[in-house]
Coordinates of C-alpha atoms and ligand atoms in Angstrom, one line a residue:
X3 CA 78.5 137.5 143.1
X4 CA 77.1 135.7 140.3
X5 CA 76.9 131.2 141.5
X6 CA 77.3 129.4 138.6
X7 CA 76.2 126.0 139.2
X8 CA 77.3 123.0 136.8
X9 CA 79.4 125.4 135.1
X10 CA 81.9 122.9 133.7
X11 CA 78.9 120.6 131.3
X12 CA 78.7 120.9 128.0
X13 CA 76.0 124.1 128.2
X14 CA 77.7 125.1 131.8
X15 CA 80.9 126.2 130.0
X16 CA 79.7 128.4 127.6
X17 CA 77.2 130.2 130.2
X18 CA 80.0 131.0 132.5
X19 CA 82.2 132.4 129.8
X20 CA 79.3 134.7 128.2
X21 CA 78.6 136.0 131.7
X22 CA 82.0 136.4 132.5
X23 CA 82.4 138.5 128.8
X24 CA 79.6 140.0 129.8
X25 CA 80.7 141.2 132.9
X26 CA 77.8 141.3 134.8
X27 CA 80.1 140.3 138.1
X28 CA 82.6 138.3 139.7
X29 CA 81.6 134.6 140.0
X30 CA 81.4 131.6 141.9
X31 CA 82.2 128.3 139.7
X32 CA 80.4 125.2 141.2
X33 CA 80.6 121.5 140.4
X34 CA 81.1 118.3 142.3
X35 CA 84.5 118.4 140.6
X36 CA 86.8 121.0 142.4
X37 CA 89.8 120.6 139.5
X38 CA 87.6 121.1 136.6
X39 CA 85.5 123.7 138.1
X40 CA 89.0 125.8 139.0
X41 CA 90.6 124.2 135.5
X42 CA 87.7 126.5 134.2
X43 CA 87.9 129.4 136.7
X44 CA 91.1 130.5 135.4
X45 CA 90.2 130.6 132.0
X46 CA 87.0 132.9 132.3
X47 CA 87.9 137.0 131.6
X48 CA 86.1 137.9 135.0
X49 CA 87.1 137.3 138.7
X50 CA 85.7 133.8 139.5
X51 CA 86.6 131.4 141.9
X52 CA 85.9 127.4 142.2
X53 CA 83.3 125.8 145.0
X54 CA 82.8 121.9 145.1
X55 CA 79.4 121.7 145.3
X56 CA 76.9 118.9 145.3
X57 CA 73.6 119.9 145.3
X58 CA 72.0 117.0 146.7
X59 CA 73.5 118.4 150.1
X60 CA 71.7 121.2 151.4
X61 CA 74.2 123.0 153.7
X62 CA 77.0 122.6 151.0
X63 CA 74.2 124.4 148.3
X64 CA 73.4 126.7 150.9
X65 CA 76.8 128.3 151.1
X66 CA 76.9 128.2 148.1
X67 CA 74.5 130.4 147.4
X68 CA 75.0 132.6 150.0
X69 CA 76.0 136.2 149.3
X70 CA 75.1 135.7 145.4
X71 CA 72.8 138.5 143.3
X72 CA 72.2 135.4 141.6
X73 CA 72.2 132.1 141.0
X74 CA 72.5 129.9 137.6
X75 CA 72.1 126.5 137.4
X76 CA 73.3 124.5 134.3
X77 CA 73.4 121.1 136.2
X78 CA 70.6 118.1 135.8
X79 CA 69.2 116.1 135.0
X80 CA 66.5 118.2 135.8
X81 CA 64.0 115.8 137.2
X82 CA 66.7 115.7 140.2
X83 CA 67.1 119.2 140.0
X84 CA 63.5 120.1 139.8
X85 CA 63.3 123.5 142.2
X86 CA 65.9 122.2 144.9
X87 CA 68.3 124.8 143.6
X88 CA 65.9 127.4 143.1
X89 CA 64.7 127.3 146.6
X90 CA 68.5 127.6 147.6
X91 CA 68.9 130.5 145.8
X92 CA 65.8 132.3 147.2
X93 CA 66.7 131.3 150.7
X94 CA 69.6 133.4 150.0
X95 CA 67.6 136.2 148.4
X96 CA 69.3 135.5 145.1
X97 CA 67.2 135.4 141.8
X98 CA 67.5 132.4 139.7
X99 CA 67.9 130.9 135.9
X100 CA 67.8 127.1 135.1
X101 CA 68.8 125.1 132.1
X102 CA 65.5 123.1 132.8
X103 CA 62.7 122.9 134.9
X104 CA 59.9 123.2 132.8
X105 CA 56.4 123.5 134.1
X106 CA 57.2 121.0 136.6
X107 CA 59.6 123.2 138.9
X108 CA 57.4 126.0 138.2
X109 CA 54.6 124.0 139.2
X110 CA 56.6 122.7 142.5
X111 CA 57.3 126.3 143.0
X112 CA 53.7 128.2 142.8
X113 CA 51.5 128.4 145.7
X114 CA 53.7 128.5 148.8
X115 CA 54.9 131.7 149.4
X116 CA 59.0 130.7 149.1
X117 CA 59.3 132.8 145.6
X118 CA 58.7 136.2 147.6
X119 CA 59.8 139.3 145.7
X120 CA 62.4 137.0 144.0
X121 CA 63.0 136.1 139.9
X122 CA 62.9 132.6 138.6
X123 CA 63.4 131.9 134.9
X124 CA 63.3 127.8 134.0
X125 CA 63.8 126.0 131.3
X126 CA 66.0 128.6 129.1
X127 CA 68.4 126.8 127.1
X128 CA 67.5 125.9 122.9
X129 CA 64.7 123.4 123.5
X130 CA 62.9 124.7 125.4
X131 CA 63.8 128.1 125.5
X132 CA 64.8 129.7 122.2
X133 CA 62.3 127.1 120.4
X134 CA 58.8 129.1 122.3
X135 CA 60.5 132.3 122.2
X136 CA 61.9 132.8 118.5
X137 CA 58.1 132.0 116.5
X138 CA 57.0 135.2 118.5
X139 CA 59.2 137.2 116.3
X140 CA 56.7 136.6 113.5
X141 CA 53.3 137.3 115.3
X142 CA 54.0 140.3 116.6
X143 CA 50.6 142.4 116.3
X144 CA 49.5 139.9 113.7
X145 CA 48.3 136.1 114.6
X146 CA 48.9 133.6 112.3
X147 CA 47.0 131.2 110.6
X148 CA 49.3 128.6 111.2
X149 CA 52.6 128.7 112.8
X150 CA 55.6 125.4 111.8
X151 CA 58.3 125.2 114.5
X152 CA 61.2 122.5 113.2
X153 CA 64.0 122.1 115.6
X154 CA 66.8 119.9 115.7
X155 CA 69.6 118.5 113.5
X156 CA 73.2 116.1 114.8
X157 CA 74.7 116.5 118.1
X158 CA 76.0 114.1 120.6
X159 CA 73.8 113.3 123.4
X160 CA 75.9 113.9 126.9
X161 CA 74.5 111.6 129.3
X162 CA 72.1 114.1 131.7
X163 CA 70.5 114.9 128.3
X164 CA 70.0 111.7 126.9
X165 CA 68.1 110.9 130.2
X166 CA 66.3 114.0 130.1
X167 CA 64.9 113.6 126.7
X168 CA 63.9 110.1 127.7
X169 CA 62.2 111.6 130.7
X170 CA 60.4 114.0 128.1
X171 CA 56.8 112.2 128.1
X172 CA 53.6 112.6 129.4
X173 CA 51.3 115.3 129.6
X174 CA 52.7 118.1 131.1
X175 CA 55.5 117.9 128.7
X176 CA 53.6 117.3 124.9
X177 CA 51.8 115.1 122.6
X178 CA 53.6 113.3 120.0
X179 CA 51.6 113.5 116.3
X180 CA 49.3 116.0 117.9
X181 CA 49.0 119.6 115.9
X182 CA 47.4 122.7 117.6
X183 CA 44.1 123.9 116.1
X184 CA 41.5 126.4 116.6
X185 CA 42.2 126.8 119.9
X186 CA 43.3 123.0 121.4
X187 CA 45.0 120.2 121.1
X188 CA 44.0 118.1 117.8
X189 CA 45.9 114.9 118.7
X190 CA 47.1 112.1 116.2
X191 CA 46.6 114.9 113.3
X192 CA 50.0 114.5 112.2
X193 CA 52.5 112.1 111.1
X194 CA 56.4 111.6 110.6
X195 CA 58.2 113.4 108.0
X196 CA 61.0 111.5 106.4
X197 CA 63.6 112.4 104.3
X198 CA 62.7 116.1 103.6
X199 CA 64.7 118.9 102.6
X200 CA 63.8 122.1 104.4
X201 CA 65.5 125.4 104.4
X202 CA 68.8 125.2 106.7
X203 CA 68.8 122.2 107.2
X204 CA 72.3 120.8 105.1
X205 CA 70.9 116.8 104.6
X206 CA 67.3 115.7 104.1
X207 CA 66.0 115.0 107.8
X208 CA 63.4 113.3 109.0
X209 CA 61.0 115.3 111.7
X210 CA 58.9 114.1 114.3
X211 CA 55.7 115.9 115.2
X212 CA 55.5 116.2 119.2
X213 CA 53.5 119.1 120.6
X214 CA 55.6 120.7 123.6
X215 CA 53.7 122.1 125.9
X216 CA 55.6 125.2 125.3
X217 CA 54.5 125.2 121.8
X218 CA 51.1 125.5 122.8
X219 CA 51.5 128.6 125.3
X220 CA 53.5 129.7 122.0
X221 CA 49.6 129.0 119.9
X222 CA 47.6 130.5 123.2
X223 CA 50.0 133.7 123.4
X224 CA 50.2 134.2 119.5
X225 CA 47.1 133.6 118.8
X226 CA 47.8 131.0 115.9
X227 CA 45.0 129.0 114.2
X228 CA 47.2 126.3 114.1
X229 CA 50.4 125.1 115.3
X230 CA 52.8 122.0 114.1
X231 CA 56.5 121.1 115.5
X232 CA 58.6 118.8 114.5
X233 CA 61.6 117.7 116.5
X234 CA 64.3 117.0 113.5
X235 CA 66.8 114.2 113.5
X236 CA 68.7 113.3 111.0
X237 CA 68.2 110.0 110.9
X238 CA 65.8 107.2 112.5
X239 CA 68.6 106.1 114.9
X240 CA 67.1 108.1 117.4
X241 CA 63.5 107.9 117.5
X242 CA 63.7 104.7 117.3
X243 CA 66.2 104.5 120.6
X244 CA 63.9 106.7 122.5
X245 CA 60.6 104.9 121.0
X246 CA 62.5 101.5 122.2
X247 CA 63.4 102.2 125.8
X248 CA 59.5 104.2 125.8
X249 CA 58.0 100.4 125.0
X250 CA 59.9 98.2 127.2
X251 CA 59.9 101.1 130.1
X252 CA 56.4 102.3 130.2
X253 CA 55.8 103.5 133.3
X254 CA 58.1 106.3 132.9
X255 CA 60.1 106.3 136.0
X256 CA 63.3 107.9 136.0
X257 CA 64.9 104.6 137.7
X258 CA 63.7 102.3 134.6
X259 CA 64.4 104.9 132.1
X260 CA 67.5 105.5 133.1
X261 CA 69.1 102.6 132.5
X262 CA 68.3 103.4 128.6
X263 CA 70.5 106.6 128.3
X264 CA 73.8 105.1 127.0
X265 CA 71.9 103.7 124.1
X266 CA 70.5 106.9 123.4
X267 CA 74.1 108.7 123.5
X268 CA 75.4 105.9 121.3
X269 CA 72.6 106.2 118.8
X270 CA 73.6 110.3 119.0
X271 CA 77.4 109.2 118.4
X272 CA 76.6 107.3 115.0
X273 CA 74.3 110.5 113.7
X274 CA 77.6 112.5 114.7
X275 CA 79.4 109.8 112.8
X276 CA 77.8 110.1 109.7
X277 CA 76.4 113.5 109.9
X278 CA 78.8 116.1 112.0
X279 CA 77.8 118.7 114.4
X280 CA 74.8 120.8 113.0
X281 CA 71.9 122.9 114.8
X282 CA 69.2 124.0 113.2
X283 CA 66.1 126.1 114.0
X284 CA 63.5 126.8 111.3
X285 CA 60.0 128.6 111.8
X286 CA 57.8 129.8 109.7
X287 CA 54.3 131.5 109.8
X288 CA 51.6 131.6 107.4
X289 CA 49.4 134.9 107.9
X290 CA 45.9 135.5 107.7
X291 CA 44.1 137.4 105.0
X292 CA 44.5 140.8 105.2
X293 CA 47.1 140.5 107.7
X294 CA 49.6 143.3 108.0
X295 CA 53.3 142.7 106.3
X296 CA 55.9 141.1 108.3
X297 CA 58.3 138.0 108.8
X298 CA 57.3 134.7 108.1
X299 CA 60.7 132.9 108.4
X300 CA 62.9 132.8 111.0
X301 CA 66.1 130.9 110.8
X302 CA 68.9 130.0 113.1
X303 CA 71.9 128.0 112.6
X304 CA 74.8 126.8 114.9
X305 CA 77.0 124.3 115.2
X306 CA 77.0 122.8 118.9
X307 CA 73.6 122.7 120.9
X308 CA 74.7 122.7 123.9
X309 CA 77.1 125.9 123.8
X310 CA 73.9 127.3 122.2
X311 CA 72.2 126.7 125.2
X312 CA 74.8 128.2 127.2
X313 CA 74.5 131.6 125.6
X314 CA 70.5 131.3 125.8
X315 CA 71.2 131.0 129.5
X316 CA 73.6 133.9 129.7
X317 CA 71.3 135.9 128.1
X318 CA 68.7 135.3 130.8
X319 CA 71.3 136.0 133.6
X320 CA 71.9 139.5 132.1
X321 CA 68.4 140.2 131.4
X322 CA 67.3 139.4 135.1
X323 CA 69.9 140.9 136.6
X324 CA 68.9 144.0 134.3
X325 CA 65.4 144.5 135.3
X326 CA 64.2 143.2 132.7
X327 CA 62.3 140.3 134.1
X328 CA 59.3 140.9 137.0
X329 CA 59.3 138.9 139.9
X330 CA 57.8 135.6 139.9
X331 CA 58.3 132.3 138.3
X332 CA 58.7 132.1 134.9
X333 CA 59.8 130.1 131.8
X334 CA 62.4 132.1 129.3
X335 CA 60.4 131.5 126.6
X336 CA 57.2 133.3 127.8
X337 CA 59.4 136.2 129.5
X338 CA 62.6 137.3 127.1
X339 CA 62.4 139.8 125.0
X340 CA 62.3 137.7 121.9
X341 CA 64.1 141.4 119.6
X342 CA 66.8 141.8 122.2
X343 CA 67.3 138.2 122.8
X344 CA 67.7 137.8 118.6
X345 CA 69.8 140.9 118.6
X346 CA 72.2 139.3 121.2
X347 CA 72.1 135.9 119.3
X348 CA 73.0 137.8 115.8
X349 CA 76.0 139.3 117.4
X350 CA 77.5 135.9 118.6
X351 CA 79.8 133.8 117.3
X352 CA 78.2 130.1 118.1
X353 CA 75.4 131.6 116.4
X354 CA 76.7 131.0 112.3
X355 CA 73.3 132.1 110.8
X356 CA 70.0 134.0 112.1
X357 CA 67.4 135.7 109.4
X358 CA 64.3 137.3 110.1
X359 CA 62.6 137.8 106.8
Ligands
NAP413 N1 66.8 123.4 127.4 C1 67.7 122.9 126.6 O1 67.6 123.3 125.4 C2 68.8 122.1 127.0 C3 69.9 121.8 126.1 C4 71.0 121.0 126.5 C5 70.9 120.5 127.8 N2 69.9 120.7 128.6 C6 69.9 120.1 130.0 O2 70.9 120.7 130.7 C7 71.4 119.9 131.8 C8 72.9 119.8 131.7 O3 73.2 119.1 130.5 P1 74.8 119.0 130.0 O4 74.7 118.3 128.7 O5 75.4 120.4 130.1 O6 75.4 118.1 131.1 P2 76.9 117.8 131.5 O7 77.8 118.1 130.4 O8 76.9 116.4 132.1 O9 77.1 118.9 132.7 C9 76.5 118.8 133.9 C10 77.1 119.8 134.9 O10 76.4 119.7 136.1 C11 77.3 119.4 137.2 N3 76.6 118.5 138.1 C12 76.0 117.3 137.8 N4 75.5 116.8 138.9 C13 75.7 117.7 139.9 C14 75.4 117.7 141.3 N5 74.7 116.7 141.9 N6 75.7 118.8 142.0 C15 76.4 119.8 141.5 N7 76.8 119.9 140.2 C16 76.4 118.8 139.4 C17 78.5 118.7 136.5 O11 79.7 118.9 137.2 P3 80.3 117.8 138.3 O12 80.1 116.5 137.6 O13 81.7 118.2 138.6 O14 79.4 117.9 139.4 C18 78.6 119.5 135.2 O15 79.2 120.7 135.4 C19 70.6 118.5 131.5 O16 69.6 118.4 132.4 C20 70.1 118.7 130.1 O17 69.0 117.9 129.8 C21 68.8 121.5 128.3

């Protein structure tokens, strides 16, 4: 039994019907909404059945992880979230995959024992996720002098994410205008991009330098000389929401944050206005001297985000439940198989573009 969890959201639905294609087993469809979770059910090509679930109540996530291989969880927003799933699923001796997470839940998770033998991947959707894990395609047995990660494009913001991204701050997430360089962090080294064209992206863009934390595991593991990432919008609408509620909410709390997450959905909604539905992920790689040949440019395209994300998570469900991923707690981007994972991506249809050249 395969517990899906948040399965009818905007990344849920596509993860339940790639692992129901897939079909790695039958599954258990959970939401706090028992009609759309069994309105979704009945569509999926595999045997699934619906479960209202909240999981903010422990006996009610208990059962429903009880008796699963596995259990996925596209719900959030994942400072509620956090490992409170995850520790379900292991009390049940299921393995787990989570939309979010980050180091956070992995942190929350390390150090007390409660992981056992058990699999954990956090945190694998498009960003992060696919955004760590793609660049590795091009520094395979060859670090790079300098690796450019630009992520981003038009897509409405549902509401979990909007608050999410406006929980996105602080250390053990990134550093905005911060590049990696010889080894650290080289903060306010960058600045704004505005109005470029670069390859992929259908409209000039204007991208925002913020250092993930995931982009510097990506510099560490690759060995890079220097890392820059840009999240991309395609217009100021955004970054200017997000920098707004940031200045008038600046202790970060999720309770006075909050409260700014319908005016970064409505920002979203004029970009989507103007702009359409577009997903772009660009990286490139510039080698050293001497370097061996190989990629420099990889570049994915899609249309919706979110249903993206849903295969990414898919694709971490089959690859756990394939062996393919030790025990222990893990984020997708330092664990997936970054050829099989672009192999999958190549043969999907959300996925409208992917080169490797
Ligand atoms: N890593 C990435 O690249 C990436 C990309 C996109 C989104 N995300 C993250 O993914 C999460 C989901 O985003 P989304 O846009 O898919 O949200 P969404 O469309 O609102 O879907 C949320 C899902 O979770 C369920 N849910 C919410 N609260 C729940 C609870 N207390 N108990 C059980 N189920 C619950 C909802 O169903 P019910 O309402 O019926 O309970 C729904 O199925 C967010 O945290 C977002 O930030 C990450």
């Amino acid at each position: 039994m395969i517990g899906i969890l948040g399965a009818t959201g905007a990344v849920g639905r596509t993860a339940a019907r790639r692992i129901a294609a897939y079909g790695l087993g039958p599954l258990r469809i959970g939401g706090r909404n028992l009609t759309k979770a069994a309105d979704l059910a009945s569509t999926l090509p595999a045997p699934a059945h619906a479960v209202r679930v909240d999981l903010n109540d422990p006996a009610g996530l208990a059962a429903f992880c009880a008796g699963c291989r596995i259990v996925v969880s596209c719900a959030g927003p994942t400072y509620q979230v956090l490992d409170t799933v995850a520790r379900a699923a292991f009390a049940a001796g299921a393995d787990y995959v989570d939309i979010g997470g980050e180091l956070a839940a992995k942190d929350a998770l390390t150090g007390d024992g409660v992981v056992g033998d058990r699999t954990a991947v956090f945190s694998a959707g498009v960003m992060p996720g696919l955004s760590g894990l793609l660049p590795r395609l091009l520094a395979k047995g060859r670090p790079p002098r300098r690796l450019d990660v630009y992520v981003g494009g038009a897509a409405v913001f549902t509401p979990l994410s909007a608050v999410d991204a406006l929980l996105t701050r602080g250390p053990r997430f990134g550093e905005p205008m911060a590049a990696w360089r010889d080894g650290r962090v080289a903060p306010g080294t960058l600045a704004p991009l505005h109005q470029v064209r670069l390859p992929g992206f259908p409209v000039p863009v204007h991208a925002w330098p913020y250092l993930t934390t995931e982009a510097q595991t990506l510099a560490t593991d690759t060995g890079a000389g220097e890392v820059r990432s840009y999240n991309v919008f395609v217009s100021n609408r955004l970054p200017e929401a997000l920098a707004a509620a940031w200045a008038e909410a600046p202790d970060a709390r999720p309770e006075t944050l909050a409260p700014y997450a319908e005016t970064v959905v409505r920002a979203s909604l004029r970009d989507n206005a103007d702009f359409g539905a577009f997903y772009v992920m660009l990286f490139t790689a510039r080698p050293r001297p001497g370097a061996p040949p190989g990629p420099t440019r990889v570049l994915l395209t899609a249309v919706d985000s979110y249903a993206l994300s849903g295969v990414v998570m898919a694709l971490a469900t089959r690859a756990v439940l394939s062996g393919a991923v030790p025990p222990g707690v893990h984020l997708a981007a330092e664990v997936l198989d970054p050829d099989a994972t672009a192999a999958a991506l190549r043969e999907d249809a959300l996925v409208t573009g992917l080169t490797i050249e």
